[in-house]
PDB file of C-alpha atoms in Angstrom:
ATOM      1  CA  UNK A   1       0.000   0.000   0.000  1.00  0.00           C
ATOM      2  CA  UNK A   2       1.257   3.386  -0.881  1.00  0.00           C
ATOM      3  CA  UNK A   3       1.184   6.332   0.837  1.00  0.00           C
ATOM      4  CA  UNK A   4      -1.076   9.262  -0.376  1.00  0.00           C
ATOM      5  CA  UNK A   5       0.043  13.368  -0.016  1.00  0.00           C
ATOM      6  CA  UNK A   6      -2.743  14.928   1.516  1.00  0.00           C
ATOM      7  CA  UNK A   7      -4.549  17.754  -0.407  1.00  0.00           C
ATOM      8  CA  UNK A   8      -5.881  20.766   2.175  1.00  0.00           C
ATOM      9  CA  UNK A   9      -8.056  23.144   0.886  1.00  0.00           C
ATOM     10  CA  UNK A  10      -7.779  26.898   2.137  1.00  0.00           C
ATOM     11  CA  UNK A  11     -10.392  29.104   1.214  1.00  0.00           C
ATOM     12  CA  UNK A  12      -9.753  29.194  -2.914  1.00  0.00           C
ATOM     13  CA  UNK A  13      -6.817  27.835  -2.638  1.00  0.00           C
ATOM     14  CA  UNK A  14      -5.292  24.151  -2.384  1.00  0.00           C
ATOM     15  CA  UNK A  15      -2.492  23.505  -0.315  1.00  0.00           C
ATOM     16  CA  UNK A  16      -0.356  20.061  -0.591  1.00  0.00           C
ATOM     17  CA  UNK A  17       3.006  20.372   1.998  1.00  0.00           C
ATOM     18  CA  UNK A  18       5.022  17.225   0.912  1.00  0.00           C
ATOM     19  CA  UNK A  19       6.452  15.419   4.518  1.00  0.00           C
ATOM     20  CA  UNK A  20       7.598  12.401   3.394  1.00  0.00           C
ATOM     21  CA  UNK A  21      10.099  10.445   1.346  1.00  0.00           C
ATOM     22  CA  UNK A  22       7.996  10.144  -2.245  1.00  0.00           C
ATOM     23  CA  UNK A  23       7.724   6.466  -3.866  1.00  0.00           C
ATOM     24  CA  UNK A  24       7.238   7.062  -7.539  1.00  0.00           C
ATOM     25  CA  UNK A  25       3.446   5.290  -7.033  1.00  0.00           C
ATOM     26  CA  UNK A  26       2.205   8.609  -4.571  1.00  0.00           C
ATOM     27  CA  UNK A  27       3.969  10.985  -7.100  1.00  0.00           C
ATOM     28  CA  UNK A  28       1.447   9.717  -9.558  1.00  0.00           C
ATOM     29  CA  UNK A  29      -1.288   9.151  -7.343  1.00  0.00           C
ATOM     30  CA  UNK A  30      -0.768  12.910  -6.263  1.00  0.00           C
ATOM     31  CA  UNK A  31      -0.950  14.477  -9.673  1.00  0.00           C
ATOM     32  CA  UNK A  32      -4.320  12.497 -10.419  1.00  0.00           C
ATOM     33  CA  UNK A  33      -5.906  13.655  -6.928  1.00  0.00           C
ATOM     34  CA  UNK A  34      -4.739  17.298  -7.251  1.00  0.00           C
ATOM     35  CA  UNK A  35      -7.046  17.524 -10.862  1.00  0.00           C
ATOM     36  CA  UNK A  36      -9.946  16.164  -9.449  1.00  0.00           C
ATOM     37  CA  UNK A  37      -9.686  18.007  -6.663  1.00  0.00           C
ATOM     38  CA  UNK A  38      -9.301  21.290  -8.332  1.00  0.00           C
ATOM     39  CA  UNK A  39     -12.335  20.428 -10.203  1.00  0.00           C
ATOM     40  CA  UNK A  40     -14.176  19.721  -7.386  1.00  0.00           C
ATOM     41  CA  UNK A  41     -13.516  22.448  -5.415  1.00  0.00           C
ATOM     42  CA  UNK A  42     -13.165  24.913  -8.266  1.00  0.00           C
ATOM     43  CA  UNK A  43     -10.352  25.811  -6.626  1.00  0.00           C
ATOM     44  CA  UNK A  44      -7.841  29.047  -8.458  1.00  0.00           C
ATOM     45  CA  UNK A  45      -4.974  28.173  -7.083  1.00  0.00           C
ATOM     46  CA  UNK A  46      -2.640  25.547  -6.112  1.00  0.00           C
ATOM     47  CA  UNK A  47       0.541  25.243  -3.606  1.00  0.00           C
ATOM     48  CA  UNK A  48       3.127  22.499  -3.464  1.00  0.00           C
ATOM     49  CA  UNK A  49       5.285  22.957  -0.623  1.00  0.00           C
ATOM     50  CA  UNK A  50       8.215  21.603  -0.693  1.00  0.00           C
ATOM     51  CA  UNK A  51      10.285  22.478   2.175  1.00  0.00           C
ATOM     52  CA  UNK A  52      10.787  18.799   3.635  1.00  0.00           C
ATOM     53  CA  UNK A  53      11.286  17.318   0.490  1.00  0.00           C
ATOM     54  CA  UNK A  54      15.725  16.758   0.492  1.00  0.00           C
ATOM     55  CA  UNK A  55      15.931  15.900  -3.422  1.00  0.00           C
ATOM     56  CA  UNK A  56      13.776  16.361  -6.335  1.00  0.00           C
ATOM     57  CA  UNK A  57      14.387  14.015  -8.530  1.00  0.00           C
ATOM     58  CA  UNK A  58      13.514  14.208 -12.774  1.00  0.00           C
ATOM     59  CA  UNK A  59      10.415  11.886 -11.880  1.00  0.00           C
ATOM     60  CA  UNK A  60       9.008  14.644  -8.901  1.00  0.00           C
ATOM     61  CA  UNK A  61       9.967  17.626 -10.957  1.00  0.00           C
ATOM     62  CA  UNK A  62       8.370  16.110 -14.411  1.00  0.00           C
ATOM     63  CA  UNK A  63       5.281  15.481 -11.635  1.00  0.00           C
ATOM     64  CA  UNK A  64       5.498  19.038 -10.878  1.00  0.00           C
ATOM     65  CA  UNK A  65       5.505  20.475 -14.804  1.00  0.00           C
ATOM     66  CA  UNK A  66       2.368  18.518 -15.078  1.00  0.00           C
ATOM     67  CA  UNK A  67       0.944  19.579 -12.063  1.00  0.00           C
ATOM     68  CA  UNK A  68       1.330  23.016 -13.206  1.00  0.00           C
ATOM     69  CA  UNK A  69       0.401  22.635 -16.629  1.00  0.00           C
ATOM     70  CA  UNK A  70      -3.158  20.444 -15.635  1.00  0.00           C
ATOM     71  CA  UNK A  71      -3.950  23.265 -13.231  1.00  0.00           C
ATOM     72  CA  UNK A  72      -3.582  25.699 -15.705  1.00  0.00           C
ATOM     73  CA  UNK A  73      -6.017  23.865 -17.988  1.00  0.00           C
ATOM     74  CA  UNK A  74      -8.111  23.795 -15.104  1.00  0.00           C
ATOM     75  CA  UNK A  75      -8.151  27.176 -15.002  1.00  0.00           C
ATOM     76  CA  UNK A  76      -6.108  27.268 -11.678  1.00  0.00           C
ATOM     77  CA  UNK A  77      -2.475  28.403 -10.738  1.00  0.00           C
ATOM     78  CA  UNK A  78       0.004  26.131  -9.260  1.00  0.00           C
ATOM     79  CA  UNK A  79       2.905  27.904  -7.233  1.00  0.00           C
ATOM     80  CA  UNK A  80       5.671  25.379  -5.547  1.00  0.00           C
ATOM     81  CA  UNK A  81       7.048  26.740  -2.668  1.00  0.00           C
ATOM     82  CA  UNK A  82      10.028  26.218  -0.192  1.00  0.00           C
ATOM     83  CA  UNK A  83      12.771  24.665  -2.773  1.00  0.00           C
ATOM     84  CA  UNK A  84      16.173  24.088  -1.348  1.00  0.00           C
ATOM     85  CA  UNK A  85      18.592  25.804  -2.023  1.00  0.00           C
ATOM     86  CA  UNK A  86      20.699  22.597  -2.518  1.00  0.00           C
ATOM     87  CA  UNK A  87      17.943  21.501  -4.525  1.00  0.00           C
ATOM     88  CA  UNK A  88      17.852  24.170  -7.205  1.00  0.00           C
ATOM     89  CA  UNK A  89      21.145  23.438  -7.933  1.00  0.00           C
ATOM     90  CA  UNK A  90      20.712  19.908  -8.043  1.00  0.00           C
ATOM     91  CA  UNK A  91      17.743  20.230 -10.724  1.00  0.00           C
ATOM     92  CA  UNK A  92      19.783  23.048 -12.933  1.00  0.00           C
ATOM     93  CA  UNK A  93      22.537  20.709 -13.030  1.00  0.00           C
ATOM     94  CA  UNK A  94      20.406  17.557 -13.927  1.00  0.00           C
ATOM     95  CA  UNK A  95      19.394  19.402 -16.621  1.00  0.00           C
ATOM     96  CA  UNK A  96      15.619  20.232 -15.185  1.00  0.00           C
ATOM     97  CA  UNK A  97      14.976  24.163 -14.669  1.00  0.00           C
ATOM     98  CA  UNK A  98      11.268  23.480 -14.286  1.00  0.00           C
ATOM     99  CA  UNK A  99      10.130  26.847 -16.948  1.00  0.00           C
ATOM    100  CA  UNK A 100       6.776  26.304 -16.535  1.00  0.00           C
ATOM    101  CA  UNK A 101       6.705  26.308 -12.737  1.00  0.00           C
ATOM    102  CA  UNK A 102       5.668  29.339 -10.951  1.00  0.00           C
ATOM    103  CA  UNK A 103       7.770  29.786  -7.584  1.00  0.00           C
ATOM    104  CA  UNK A 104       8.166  31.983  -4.680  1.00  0.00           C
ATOM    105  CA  UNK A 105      10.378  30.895  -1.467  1.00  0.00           C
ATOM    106  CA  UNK A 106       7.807  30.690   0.997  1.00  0.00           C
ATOM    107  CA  UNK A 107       4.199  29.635   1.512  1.00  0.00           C
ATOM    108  CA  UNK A 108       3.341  33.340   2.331  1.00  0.00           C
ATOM    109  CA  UNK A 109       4.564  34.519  -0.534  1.00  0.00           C
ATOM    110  CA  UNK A 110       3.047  31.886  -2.260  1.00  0.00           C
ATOM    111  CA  UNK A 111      -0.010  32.711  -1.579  1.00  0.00           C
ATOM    112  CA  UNK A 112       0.152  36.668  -1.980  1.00  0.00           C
ATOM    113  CA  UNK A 113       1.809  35.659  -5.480  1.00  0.00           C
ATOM    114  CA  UNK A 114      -2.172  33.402  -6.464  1.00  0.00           C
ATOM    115  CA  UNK A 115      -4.238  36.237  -4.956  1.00  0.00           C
ATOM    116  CA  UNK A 116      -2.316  39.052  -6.812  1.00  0.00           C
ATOM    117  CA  UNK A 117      -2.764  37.308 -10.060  1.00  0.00           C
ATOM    118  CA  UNK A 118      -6.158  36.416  -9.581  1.00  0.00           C
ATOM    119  CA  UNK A 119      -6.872  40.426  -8.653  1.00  0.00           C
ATOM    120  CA  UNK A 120      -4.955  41.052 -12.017  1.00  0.00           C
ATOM    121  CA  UNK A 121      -6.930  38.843 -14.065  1.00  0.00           C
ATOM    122  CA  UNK A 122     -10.175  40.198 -12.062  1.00  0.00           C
ATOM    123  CA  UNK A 123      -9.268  43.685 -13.289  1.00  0.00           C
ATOM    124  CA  UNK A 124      -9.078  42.615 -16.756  1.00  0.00           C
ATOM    125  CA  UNK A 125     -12.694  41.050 -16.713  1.00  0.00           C
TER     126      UNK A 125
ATOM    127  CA  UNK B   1      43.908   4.518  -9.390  1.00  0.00           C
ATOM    128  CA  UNK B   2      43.126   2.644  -6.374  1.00  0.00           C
ATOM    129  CA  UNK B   3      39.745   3.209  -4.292  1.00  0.00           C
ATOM    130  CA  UNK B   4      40.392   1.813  -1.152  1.00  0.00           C
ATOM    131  CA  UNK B   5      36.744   0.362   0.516  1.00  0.00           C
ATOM    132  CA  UNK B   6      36.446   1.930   3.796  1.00  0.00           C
ATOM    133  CA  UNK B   7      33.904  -0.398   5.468  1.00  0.00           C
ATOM    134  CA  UNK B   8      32.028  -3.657   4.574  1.00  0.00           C
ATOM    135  CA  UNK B   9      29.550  -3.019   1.437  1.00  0.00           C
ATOM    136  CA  UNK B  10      25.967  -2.720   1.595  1.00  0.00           C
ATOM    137  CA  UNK B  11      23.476  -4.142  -0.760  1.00  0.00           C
ATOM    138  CA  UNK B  12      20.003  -2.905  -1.460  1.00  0.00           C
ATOM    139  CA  UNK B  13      17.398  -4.868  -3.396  1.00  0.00           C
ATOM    140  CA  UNK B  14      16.010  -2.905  -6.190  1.00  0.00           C
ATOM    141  CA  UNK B  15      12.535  -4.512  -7.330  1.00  0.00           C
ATOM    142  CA  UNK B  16      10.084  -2.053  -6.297  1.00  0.00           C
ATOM    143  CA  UNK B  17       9.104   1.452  -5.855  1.00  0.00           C
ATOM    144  CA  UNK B  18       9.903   1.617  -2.539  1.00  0.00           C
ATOM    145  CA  UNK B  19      13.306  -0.489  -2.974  1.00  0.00           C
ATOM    146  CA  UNK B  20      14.145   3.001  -4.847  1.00  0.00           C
ATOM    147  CA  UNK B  21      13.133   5.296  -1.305  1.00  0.00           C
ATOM    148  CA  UNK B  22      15.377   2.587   0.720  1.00  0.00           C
ATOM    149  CA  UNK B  23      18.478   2.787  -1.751  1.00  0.00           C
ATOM    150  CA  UNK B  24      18.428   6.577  -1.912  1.00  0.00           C
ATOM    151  CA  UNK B  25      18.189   6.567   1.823  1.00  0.00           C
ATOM    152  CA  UNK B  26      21.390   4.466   2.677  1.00  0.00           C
ATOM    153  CA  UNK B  27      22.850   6.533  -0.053  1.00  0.00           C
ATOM    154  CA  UNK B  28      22.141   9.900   2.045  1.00  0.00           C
ATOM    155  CA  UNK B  29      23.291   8.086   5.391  1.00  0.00           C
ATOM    156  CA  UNK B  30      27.091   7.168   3.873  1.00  0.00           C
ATOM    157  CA  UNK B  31      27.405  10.838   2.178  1.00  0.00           C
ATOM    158  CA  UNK B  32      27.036  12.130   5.680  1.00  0.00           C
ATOM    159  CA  UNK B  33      29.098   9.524   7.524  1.00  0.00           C
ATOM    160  CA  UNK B  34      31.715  10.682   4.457  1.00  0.00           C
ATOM    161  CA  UNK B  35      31.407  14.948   5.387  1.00  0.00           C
ATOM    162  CA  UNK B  36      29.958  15.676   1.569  1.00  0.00           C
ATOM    163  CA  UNK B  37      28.491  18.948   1.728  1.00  0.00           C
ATOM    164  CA  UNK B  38      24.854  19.420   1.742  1.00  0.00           C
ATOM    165  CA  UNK B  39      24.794  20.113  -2.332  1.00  0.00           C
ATOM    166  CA  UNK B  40      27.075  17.305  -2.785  1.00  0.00           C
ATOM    167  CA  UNK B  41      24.949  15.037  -0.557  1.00  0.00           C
ATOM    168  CA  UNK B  42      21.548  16.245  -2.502  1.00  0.00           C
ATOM    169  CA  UNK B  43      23.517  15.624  -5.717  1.00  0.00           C
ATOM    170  CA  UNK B  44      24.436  12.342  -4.729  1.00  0.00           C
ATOM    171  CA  UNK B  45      21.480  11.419  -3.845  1.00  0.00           C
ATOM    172  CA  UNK B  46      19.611  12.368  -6.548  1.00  0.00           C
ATOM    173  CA  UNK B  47      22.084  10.659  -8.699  1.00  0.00           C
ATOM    174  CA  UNK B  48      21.301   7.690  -7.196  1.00  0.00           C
ATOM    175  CA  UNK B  49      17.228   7.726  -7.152  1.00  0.00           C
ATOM    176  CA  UNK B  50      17.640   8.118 -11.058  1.00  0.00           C
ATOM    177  CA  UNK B  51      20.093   5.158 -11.450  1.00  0.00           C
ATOM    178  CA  UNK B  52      18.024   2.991  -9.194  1.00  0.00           C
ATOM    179  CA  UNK B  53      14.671   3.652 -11.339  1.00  0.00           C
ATOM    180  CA  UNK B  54      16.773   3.028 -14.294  1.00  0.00           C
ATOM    181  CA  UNK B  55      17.698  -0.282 -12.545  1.00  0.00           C
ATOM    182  CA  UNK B  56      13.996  -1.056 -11.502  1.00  0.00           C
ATOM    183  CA  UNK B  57      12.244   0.248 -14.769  1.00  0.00           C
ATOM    184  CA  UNK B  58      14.401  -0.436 -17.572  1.00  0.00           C
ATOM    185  CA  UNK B  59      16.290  -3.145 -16.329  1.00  0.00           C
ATOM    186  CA  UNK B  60      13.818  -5.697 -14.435  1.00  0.00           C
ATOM    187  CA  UNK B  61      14.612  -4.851 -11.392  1.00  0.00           C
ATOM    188  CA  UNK B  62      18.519  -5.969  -9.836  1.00  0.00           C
ATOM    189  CA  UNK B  63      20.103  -4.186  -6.855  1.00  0.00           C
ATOM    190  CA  UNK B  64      22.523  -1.391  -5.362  1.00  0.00           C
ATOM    191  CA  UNK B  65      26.038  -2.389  -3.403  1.00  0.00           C
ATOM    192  CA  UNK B  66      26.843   0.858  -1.743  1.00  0.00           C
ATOM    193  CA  UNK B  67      30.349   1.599   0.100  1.00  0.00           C
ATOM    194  CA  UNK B  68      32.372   4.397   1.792  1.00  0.00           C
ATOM    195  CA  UNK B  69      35.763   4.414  -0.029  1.00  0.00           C
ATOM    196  CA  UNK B  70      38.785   6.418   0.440  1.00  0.00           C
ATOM    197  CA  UNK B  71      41.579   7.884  -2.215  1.00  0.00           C
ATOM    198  CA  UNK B  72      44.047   9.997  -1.551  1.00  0.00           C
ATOM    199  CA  UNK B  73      42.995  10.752   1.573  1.00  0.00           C
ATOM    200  CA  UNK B  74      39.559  11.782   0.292  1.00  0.00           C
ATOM    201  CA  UNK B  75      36.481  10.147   1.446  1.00  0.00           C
ATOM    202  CA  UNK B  76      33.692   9.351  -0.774  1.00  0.00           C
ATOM    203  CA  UNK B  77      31.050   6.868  -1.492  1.00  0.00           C
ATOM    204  CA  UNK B  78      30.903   4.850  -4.311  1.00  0.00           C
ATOM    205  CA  UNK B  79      27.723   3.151  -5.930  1.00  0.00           C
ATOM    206  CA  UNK B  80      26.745   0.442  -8.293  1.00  0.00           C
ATOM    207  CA  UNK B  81      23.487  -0.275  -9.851  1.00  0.00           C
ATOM    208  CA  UNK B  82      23.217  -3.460 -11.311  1.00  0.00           C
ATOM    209  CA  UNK B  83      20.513  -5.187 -13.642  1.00  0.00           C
ATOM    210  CA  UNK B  84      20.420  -8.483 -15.794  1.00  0.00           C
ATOM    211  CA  UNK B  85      17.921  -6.687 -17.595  1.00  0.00           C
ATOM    212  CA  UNK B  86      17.736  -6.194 -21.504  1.00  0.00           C
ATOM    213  CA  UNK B  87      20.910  -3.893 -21.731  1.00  0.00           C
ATOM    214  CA  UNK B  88      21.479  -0.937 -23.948  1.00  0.00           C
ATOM    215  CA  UNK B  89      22.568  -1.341 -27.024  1.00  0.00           C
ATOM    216  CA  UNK B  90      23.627   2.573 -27.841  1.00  0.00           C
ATOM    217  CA  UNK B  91      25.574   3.780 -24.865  1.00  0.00           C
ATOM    218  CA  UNK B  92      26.262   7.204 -26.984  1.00  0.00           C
ATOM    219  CA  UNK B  93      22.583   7.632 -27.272  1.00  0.00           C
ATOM    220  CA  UNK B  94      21.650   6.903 -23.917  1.00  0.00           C
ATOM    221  CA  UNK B  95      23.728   9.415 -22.392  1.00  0.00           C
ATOM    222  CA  UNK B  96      22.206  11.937 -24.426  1.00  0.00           C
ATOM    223  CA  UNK B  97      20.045  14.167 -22.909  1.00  0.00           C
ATOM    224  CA  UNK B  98      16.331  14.172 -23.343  1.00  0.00           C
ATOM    225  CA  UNK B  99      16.871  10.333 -25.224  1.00  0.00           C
ATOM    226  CA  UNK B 100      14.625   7.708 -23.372  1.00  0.00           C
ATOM    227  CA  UNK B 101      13.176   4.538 -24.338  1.00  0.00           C
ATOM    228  CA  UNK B 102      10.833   4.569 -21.731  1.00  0.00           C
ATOM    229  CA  UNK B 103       8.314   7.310 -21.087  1.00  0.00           C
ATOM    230  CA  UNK B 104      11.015   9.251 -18.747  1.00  0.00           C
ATOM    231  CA  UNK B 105      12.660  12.567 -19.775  1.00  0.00           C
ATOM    232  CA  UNK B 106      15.548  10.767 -20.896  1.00  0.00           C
ATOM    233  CA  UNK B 107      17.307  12.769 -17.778  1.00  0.00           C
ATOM    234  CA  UNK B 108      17.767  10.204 -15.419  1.00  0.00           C
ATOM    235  CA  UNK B 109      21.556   8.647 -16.909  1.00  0.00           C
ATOM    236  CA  UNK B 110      22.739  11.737 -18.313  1.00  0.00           C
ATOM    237  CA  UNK B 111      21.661  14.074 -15.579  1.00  0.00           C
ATOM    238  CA  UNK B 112      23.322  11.540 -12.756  1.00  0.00           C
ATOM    239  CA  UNK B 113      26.478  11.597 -15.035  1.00  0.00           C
ATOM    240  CA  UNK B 114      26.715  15.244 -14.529  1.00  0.00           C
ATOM    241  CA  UNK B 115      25.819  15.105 -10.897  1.00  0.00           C
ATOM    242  CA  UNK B 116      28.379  12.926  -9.859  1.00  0.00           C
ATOM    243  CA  UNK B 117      32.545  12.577  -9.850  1.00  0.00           C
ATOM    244  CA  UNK B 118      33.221   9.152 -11.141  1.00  0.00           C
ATOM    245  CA  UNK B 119      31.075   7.367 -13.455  1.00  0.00           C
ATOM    246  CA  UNK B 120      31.125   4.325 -15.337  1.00  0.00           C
ATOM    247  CA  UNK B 121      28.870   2.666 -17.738  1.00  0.00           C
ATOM    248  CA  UNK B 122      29.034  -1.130 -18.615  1.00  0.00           C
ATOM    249  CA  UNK B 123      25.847  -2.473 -20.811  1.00  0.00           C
ATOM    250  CA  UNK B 124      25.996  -5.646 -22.450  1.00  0.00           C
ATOM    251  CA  UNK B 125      22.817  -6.046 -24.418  1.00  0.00           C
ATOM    252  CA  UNK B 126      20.973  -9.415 -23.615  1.00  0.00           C
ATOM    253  CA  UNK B 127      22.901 -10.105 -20.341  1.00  0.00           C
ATOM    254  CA  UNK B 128      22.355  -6.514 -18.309  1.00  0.00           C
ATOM    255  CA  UNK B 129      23.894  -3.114 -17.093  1.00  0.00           C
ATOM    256  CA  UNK B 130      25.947  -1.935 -14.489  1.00  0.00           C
ATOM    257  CA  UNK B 131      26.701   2.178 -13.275  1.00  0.00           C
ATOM    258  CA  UNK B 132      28.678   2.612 -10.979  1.00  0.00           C
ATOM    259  CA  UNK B 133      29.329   5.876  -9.627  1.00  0.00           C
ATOM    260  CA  UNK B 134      31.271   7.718  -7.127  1.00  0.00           C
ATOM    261  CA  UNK B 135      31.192  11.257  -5.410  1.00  0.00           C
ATOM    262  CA  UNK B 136      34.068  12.303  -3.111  1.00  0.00           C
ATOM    263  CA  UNK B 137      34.358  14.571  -0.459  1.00  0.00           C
ATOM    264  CA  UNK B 138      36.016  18.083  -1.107  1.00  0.00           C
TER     265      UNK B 138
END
């Protein structure tokens, strides 16, 4: 039995904080949940946090360019927060600089970063 | 050049998902025993959570022998990933970035290439593949 990454929901926004070691398996698994959930909800926004997690591997960060890209289709933001510094790196060097992935180094920020573009895209109509 | 092993090696089954969690974890617990620094360590590891997928996915499953080592008065540790699995028959290609035969970004051997010090690449198709790789201390 895997594991599954639960999926809080915070007023418009969804919230996934990553706390354990990922098997391949709950990578998957969490990608699937987080579209249905945003769906269900009709949720605008999405953070990963990532704080805990020590590596991110081409598997995790290919999970989090779809992640991104679904939620976007699903007319929702996805912002991953907390990255390593040691991580970064890591990715850059293996060749992964996640483009399509919004960031911002904390969860705060995170979430001022979905609100202000939701206001933005608000303004437009 | 001589790597000397520093203690008695450690093997890791690699025939499922979570064989992968356990063989990046003993990986993690040797590069600190060793002093890496903390981007060494998380490049390390990561190294080795591509190679053992590759092991598992591509190559039927096999396992990981794991070691401390020392040279020149360095410490490091030094991996192998080991499969009797199809082989690959293009080495060249396979190191090439954003090649895959499988459905992965075609990172995973190229990417731990660049991530580590030492690596080595024996594939013999039909009878299976062996990396072994090593990352030393600065």
């Amino acid at each position: 039995m895997t594991d599954r990454v639960p999926i809080l929901k915070l007023g418009r926004v969804l919230l996934v904080s990553i706390q354990i070691d990922l098997e391949d398996q709950t990578v998957l698994d969490l990608q699937d949940d987080l579209a249905e959930r945003i769906v269900t909800t009709g949720a605008i926004g999405v953070v990963i946090d990532i704080t805990a997690l020590e590596i991110v591997d081409s598997f995790v960060g290919r999970m989090l360019a779809n992640a991104a890209a679904i939620s976007r289709m699903l007319d929702a933001e996805t912002v991953v927060v907390g990255m390593r510094p040691a991580v970064a790196i890591t990715l850059v060097e293996l060749g992964l600089s996640l483009g399509g992935v919004r960031t911002a180094l904390t969860l705060e920020k995170g979430l001022a970063l979905l609100e202000r573009g939701r206001a933005t895209s608000a303004d437009r109509g | 050049m001589t790597r000397l092993a520093e203690d008695v090696e450690q093997t890791v089954p690699i025939v499922s998902n979570d064989d992968v969690v356990r063989a990046r974890q003993l990986v993690r617990t040797l590069a600190q025993q060793c002093g890496l620094s903390l981007v060494d360590q998380t490049k390390l590891v990561t190294a080795a959570s591509e190679l053992a997928r590759n092991t598992l996915v591509y190559g039927g499953g096999g396992a990981m022998h794991c070691a401390t080592v020392r040279r020149d008065g360095r410490r490091g540790v030094h991996a192998v990933f080991e499969d009797s699995g199809p082989g690959i028959p293009d080495l060249d290609l396979a190191l090439t970035d954003g090649w895959t035969s499988g459905g992965g970004l075609g990172l995973g051997l190229s990417g731990a290439r660049r991530l580590v010090d030492d690596f080595e690449l024996d594939s013999r198709t039909g009878v299976g593949t062996k990396v072994s790789v090593t990352k030393w201390a600065r």
